[in-house]
XYZ file of C-alpha atoms in Angstrom:
531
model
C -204.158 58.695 -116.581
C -202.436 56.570 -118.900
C -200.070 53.731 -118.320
C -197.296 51.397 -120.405
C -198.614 48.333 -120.720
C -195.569 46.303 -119.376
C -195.399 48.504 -116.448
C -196.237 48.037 -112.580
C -198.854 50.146 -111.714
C -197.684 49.865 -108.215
C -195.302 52.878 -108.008
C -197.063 56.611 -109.116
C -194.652 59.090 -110.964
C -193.086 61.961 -109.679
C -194.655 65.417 -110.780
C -192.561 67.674 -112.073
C -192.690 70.851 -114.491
C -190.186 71.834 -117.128
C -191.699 75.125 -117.531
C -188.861 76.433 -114.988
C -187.589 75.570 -111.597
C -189.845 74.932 -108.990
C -190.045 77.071 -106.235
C -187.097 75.699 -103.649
C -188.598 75.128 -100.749
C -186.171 76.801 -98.274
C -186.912 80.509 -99.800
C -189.674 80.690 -96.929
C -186.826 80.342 -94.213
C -185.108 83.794 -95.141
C -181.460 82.594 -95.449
C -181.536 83.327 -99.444
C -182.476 81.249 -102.132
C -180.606 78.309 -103.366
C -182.326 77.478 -106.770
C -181.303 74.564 -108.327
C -182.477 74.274 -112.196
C -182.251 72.233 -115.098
C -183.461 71.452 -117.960
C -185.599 67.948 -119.418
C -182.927 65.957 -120.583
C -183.619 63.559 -123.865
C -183.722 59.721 -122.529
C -181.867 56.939 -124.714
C -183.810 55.363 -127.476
C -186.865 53.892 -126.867
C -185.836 50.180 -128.087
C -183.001 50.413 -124.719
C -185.593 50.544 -122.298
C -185.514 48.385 -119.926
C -189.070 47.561 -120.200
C -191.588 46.972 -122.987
C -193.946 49.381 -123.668
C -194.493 53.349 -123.319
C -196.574 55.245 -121.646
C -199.189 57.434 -122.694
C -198.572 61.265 -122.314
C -199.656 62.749 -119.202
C -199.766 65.404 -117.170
C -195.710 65.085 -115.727
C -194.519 64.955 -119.609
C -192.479 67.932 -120.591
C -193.678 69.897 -123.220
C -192.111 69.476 -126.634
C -190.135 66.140 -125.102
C -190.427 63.231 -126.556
C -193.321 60.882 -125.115
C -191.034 58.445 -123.605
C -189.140 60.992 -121.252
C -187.564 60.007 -118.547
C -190.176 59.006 -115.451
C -189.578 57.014 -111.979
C -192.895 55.020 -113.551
C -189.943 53.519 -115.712
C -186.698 53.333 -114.274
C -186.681 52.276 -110.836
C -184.438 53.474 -107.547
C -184.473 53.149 -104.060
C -186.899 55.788 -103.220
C -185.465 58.856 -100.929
C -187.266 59.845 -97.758
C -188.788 63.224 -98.141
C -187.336 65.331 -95.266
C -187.804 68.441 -96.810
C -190.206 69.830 -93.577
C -187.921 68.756 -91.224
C -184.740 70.441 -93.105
C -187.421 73.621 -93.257
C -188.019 72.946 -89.491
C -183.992 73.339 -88.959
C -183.006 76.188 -90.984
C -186.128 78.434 -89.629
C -184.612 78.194 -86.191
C -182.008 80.126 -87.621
C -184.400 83.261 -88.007
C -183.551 85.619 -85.057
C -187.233 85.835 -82.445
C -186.891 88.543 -81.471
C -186.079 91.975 -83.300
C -183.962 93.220 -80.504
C -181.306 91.043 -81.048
C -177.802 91.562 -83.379
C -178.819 92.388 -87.093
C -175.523 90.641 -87.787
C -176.985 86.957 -86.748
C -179.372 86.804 -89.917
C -176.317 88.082 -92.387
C -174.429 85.104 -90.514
C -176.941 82.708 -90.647
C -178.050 83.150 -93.834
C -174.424 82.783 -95.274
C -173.493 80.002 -93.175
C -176.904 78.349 -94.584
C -175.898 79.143 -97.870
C -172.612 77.818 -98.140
C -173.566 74.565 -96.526
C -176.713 73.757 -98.466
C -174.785 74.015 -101.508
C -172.323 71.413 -100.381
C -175.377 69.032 -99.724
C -176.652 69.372 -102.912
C -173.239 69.241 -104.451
C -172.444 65.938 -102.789
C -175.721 64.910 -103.561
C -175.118 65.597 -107.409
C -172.062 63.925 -107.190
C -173.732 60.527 -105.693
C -176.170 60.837 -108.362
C -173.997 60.480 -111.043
C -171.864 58.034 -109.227
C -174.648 55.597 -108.719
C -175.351 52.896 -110.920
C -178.990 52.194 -110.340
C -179.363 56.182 -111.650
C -178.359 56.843 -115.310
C -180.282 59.550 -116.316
C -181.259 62.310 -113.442
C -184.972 63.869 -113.356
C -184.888 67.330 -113.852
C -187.948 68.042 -112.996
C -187.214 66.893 -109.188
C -184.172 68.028 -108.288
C -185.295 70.508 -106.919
C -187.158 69.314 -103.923
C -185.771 65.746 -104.178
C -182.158 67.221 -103.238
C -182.849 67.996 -99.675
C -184.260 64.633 -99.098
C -180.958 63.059 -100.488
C -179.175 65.590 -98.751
C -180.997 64.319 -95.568
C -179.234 61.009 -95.866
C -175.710 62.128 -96.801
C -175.229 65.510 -94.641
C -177.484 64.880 -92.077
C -174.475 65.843 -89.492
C -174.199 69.087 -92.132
C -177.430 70.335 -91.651
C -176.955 69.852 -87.528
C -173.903 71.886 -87.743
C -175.737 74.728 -89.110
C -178.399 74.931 -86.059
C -178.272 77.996 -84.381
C -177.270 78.191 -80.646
C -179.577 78.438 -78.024
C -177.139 80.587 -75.626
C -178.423 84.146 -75.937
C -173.977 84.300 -75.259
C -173.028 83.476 -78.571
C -173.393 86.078 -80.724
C -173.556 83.995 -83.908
C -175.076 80.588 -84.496
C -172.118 77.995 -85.137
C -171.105 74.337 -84.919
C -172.495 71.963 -82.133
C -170.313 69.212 -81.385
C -172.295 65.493 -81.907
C -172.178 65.107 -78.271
C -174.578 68.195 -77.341
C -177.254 67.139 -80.682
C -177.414 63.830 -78.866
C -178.144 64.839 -75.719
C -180.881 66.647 -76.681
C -182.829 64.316 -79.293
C -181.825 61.723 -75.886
C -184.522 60.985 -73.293
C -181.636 59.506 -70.937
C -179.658 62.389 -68.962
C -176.208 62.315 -69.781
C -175.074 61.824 -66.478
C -177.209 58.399 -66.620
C -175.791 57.356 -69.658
C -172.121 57.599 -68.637
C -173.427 55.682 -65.240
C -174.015 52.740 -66.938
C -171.215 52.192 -69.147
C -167.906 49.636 -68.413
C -164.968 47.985 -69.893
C -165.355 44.310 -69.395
C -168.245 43.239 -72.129
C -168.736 45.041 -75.072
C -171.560 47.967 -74.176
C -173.613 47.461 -77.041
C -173.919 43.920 -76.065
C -175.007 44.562 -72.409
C -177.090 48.100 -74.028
C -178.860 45.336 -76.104
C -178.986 42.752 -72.507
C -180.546 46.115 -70.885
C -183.104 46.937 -73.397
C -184.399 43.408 -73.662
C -186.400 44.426 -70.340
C -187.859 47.001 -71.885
C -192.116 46.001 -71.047
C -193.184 47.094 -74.827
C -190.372 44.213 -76.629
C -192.386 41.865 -73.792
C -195.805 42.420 -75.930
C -193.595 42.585 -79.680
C -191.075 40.576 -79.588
C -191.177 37.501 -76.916
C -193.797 37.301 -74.280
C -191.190 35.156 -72.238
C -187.792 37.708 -72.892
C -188.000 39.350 -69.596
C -187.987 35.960 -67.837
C -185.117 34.885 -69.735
C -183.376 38.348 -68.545
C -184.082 37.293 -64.961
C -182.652 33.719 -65.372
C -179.341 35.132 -67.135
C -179.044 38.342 -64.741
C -176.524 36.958 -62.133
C -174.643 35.352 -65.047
C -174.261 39.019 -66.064
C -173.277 40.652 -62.647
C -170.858 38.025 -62.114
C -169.207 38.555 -65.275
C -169.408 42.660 -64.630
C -168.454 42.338 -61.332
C -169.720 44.147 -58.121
C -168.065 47.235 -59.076
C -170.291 47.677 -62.354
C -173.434 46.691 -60.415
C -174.455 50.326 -61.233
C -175.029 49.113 -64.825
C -177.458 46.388 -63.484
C -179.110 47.942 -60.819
C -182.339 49.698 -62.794
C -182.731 46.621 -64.795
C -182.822 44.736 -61.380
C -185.387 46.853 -59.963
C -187.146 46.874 -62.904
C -187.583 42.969 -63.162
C -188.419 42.748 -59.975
C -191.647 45.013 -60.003
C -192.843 43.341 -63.666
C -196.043 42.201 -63.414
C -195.411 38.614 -64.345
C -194.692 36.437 -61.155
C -192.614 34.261 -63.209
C -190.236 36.666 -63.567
C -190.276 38.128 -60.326
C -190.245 34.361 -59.066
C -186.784 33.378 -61.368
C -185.598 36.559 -59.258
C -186.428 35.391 -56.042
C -185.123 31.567 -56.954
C -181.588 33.067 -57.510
C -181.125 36.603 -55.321
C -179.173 34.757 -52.205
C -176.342 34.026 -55.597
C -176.506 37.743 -56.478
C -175.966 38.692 -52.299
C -172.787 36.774 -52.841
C -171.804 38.313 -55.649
C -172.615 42.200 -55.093
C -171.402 41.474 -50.992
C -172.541 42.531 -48.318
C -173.404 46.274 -48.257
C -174.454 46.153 -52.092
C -177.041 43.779 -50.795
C -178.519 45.709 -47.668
C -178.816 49.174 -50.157
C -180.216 46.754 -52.994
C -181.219 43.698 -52.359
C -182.480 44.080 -49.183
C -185.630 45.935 -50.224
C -186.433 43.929 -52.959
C -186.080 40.755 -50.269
C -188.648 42.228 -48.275
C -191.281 42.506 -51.380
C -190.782 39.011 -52.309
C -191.513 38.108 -48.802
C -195.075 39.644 -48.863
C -195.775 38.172 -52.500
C -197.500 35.405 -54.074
C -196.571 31.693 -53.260
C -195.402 30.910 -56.159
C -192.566 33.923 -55.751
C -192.169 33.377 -51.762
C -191.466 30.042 -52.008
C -187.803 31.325 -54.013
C -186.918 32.902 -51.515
C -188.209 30.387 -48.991
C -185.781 28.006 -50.357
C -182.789 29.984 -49.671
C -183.788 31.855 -46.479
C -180.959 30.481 -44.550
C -178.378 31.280 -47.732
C -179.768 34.860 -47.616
C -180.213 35.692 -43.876
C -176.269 34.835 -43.318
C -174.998 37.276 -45.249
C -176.720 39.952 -43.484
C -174.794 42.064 -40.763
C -176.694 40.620 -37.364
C -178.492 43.603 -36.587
C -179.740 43.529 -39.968
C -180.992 39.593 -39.862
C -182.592 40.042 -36.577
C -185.102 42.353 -38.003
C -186.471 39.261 -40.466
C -187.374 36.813 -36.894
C -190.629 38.165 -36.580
C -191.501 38.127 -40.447
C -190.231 34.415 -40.636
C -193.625 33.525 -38.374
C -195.629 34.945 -41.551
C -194.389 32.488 -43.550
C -196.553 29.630 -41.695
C -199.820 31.297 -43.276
C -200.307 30.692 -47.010
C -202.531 31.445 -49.847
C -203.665 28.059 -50.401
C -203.851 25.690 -47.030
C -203.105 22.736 -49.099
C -199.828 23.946 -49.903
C -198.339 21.517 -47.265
C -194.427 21.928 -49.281
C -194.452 25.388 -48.437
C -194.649 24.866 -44.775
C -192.038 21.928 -44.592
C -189.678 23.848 -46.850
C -190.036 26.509 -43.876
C -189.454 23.933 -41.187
C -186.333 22.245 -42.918
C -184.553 26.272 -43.590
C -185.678 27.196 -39.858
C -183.050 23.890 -38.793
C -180.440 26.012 -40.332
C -181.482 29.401 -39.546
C -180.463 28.231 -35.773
C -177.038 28.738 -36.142
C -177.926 32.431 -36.732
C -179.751 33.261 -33.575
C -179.006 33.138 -30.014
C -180.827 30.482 -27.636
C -182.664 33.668 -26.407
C -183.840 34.769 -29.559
C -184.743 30.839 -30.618
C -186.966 30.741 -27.621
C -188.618 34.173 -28.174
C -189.533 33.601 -31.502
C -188.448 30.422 -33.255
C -189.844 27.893 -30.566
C -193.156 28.919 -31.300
C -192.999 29.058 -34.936
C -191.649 25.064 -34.292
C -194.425 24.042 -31.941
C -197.282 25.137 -34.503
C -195.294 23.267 -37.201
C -195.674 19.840 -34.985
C -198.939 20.591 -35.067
C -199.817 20.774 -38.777
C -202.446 18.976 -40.337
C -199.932 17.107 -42.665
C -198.028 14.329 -41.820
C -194.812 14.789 -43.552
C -194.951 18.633 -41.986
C -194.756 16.877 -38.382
C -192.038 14.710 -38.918
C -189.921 17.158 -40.292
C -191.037 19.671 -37.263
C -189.925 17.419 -34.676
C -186.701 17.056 -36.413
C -186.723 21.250 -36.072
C -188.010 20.593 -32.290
C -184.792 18.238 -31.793
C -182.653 20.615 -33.379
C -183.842 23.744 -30.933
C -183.428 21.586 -27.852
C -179.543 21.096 -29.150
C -179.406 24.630 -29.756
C -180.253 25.120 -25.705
C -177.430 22.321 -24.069
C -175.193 22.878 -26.496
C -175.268 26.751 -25.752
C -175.359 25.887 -21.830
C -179.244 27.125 -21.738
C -180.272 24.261 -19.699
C -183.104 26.672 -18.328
C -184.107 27.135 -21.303
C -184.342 23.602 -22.537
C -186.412 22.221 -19.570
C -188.763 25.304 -20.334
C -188.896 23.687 -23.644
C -189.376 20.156 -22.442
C -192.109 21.131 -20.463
C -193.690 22.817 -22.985
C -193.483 19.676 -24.822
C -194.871 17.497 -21.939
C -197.744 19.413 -21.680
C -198.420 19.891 -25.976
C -197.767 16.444 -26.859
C -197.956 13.919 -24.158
C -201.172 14.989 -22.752
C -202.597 15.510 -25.875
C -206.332 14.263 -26.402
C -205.383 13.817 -29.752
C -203.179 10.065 -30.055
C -201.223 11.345 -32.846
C -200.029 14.480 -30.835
C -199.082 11.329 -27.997
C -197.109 9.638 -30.986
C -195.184 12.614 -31.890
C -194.201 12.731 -28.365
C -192.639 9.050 -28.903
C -191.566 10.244 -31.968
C -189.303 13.175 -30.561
C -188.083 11.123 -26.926
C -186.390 8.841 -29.771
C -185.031 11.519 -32.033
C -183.515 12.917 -28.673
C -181.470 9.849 -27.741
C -180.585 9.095 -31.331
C -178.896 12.528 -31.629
C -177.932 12.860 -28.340
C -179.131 16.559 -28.071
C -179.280 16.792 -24.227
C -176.961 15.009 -21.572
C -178.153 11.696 -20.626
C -179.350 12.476 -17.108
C -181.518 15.426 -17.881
C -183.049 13.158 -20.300
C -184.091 10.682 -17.674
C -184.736 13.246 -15.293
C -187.803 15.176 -17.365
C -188.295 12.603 -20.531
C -187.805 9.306 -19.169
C -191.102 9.019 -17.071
C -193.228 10.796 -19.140
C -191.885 7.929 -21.771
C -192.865 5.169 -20.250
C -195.920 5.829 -19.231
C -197.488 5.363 -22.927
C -197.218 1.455 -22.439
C -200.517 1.945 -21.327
C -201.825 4.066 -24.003
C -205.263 3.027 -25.348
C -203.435 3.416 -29.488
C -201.837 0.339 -30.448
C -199.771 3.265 -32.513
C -198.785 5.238 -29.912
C -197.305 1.960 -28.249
C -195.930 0.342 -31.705
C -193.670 3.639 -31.399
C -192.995 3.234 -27.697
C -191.600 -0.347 -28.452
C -189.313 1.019 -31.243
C -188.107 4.146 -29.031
C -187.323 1.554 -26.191
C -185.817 -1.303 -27.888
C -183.999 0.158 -31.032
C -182.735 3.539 -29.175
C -182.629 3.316 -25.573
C -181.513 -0.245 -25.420
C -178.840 0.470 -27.907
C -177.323 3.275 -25.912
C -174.249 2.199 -24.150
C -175.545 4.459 -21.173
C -178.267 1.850 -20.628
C -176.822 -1.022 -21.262
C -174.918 -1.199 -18.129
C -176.117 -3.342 -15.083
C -175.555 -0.444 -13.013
C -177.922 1.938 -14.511
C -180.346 2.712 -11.979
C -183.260 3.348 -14.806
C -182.301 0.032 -16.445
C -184.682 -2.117 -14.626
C -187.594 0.270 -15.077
C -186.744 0.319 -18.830
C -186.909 -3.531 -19.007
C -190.165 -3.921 -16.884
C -191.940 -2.143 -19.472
C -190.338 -3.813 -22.301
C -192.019 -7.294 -21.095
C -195.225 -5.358 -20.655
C -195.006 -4.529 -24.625
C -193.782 -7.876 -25.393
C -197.106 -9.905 -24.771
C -199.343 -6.731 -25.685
C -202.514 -7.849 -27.015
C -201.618 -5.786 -30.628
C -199.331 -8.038 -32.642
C -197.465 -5.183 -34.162
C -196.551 -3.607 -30.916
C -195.346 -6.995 -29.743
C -193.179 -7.724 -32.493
C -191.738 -4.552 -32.061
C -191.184 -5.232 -28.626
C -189.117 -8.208 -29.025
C -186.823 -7.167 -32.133
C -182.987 -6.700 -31.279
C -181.905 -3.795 -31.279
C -179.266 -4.923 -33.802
C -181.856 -5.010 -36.200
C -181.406 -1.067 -36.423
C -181.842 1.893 -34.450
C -183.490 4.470 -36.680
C -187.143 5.374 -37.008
C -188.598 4.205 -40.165
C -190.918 7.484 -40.499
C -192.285 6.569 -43.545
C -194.230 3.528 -42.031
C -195.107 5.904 -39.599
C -196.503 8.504 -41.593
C -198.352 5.583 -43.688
C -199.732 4.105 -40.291
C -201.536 7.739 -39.847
């Protein structure tokens, strides 16, 4: 085939006969024929084309026309989708099935095909010689070009002109937008109208929503649902509890993605979402979710670790008391090196107390707190005994007294009989954090701590007795309890100062004589540096 010489070769011509009209392509449907025809019109002269050049006759050239006659190889327009199957596709459904039915629902079909086919093709004639880009029009494609045009014009035309599925209605008619969209839809209607509001624009939050959509993940940003996670209570919060319904897939969706980033951004901020949705949204929807972060990776768990206690107090009680058992998983980790996961757990379980009765602290909390004490990490024990302290307050302050000499026993028998010297340290350790905070009255202190005290100045560890020192003469001394003459432990306390004071270990004799002006607070980072 031949080709102009200035031309693009890029773009192939459209075939076309002037012989006649083509066959129109919706004579196969049986609503009539619509036959659009015309003739090859005569193009300007060749010197006011817009290109040099012309092409060589080919097969597309009319016969008798001039050689230069109009062809899309020459003028160029926006090319029109070809929708001609799908407008067959349409009209056919309006061919009754089955022979039984009304011999009136052809007639009517056919007519109301008629009529409204012409209007498409007369609008479409119209825009044709309205447009600027199209001078001349190509006879010898109007006639299956026109329903493609017609396609983008009257698409809502053609849709009217569907015939009704409801064996009720005796003719095919008009179906309202609504109905055409619920079908070509994969959302229920009843889901749609669930998630629309009034506060933000719903195209903006539709766009929010569909950003969580996995396959835009893999397209568009690898990172986008994380981003969604970060900005999601931004969103409820501006929505408001009552439009949580609009959130609540997109929630659960995030949650389960496979990424633990994302799920981990979720579990980093759901104790602000609790707040925000209150408390029954959160046992129906948060709860659940809770409970799978719980039991997933580290790197998630430790997002909720963080804001166990923030969580937890929003729950009704019955509900919270149902997580005391699950909060002794948390001291088993993937990784046994992950030492900030288990003092994260023993700083959150100082302010889960408040939740929980003494009886419950004793059943399940006290032992989650003695295994703490007992970690291989330094900077875990400190902070456990700190927890230890806390529980013991939890027992006075509560008038459990029973229950705090069970504890102190307990403690006795863990710590200050330990074979181990640092378990006999962290005994010191927690006598001293006891009369700093004053925790327990004063005489049940010297009743079942006191003795079991002082009987480390002759501890074979120069450490264990470097913290004995600092317990007796920073603390106990400092106390106005002991400082009176009249204290019937006084003199005991004093004898074993002296002892300490000309121990063979300088450090535990310096200690020994310091005033206890000097200060009365246990420097644990020496003492985790000393282990």
């Amino acid at each position: 085939m031949g080709g102009p010489s200035g031309g693009s070769s890029g773009f192939l011509p459209v075939k076309s006969s002037c012989d006649g009209p083509m066959e129109n392509p919706m004579e196969d449907s049986g609503l009539g024929e619509a036959k659009v025809t015309s003739a090859c019109s005569k193009l300007p002269d060749s010197n006011n084309l817009p290109i040099s050049g012309h092409p060589a006759p080919g097969p597309w050239a009319c016969p008798g026309s001039p050689v230069d006659a109009f062809i899309d190889f020459l003028y160029w327009r926006t090319p029109l989708p070809d929708i001609s199957q799908d407008l067959q596709l349409f009209l056919s459904a309006a061919v009754p099935q089955e022979e039984g039915r009304c011999r009136s629902e052809p007639v009517c079909g056919s007519s109301v095909a008629r009529s409204e086919i012409q209007k498409v093709l007369d609008s479409l004639q119209e825009h044709m010689m309205n447009n600027p880009d199209v001078q001349d029009p190509n006879p010898a494609s109007d006639s299956w070009l026109a329903p493609s045009a017609s396609s983008l014009q009257s698409e809502p035309s053609v849709a009217r002109i569907l015939p009704s599925t409801d064996s009720g209605e005796p003719c095919p008619g008009t179906r309202d937008h609504l109905g055409i969209q619920q079908r070509h839809d994969p959302v229920p209607l009843e889901e749609n109208k669930s998630k629309l509001q009034d506060i933000i624009p719903q195209p903006l939050l539709d766009e929010y929503v569909s950003m969580t959509d996995p396959t835009r993940a893999q397209t568009v940003d690898s990172d986008i649902a994380k981003h969604c996670a970060y900005s999601l209570p931004g969103v409820a919060l501006t929505l408001g509890r009552q439009n949580w319904h609009c959130l609540k897939d997109t929630y659960a969706t995030l949650a389960s993605d496979v990424k633990w980033k994302v799920r981990r951004t979720l579990a980093f901020s759901i104790h602000e979402l609790a707040v925000i949705l209150g408390d029954q949204l959160t046992a129906a929807d948060l709860v659940p979710i809770f409970n799978g972060f719980l039991k997933d990776l580290d790197e998630v768990r430790i997002g909720v670790l963080k804001h166990l206690y923030d969580f937890l107090k929003l729950l009704h009680e019955d509900k919270r008391r149902e997580y005391l058992y699950q909060l002794q998983e948390f001291v088993v980790t993937d990784n046994s090196r992950n030492w900030r996961f288990r003092y994260e757990l023993a700083e959150q379980l100082i302010l889960i107390l408040e939740l929980y009765n003494p009886n419950e602290v004793y059943d399940y909390l006290m032992h989650i707190a003695l295994k703490l004490c007992a970690d291989k990490v330094s900077e875990v024990r400190w902070i456990s005994f700190r927890l230890v302290v806390a529980i013991l307050h939890k027992f006075y302050s509560n008038s459990e007294s029973a229950l705090g000499v069970n504890f102190i026993a307990e403690l006795i028998l863990r710590f200050r009989h330990c074979s181990k010297w640092v378990g006999r340290q962290a005994f010191a350790f927690i006598c001293q954090a006891v009369v700093s905070e004053e925790c327990i009255p004063v005489d049940q202190f010297v009743e079942h701590l006191l003795p079991s005290l002082l009987s480390l100045a002759s501890d074979p560890v120069p450490n264990v007795r470097v913290l004995l020192a600092k317990a007796l003469r920073q603390t106990l001394l400092d106390k106005a309890y002991f400082r009176n003459a009249g204290h019937p432990h006084l003199e005991v306390v004093e004898e074993t100062i002296l002892v300490l004071q000309s121990d063979r270990d300088p450090d535990v004799s310096f200690f020994a004589t310091l005033k206890p002006k000097w200060g009365n607070l246990v420097d644990t980072t020496m003492l985790g540096e000393q282990n």
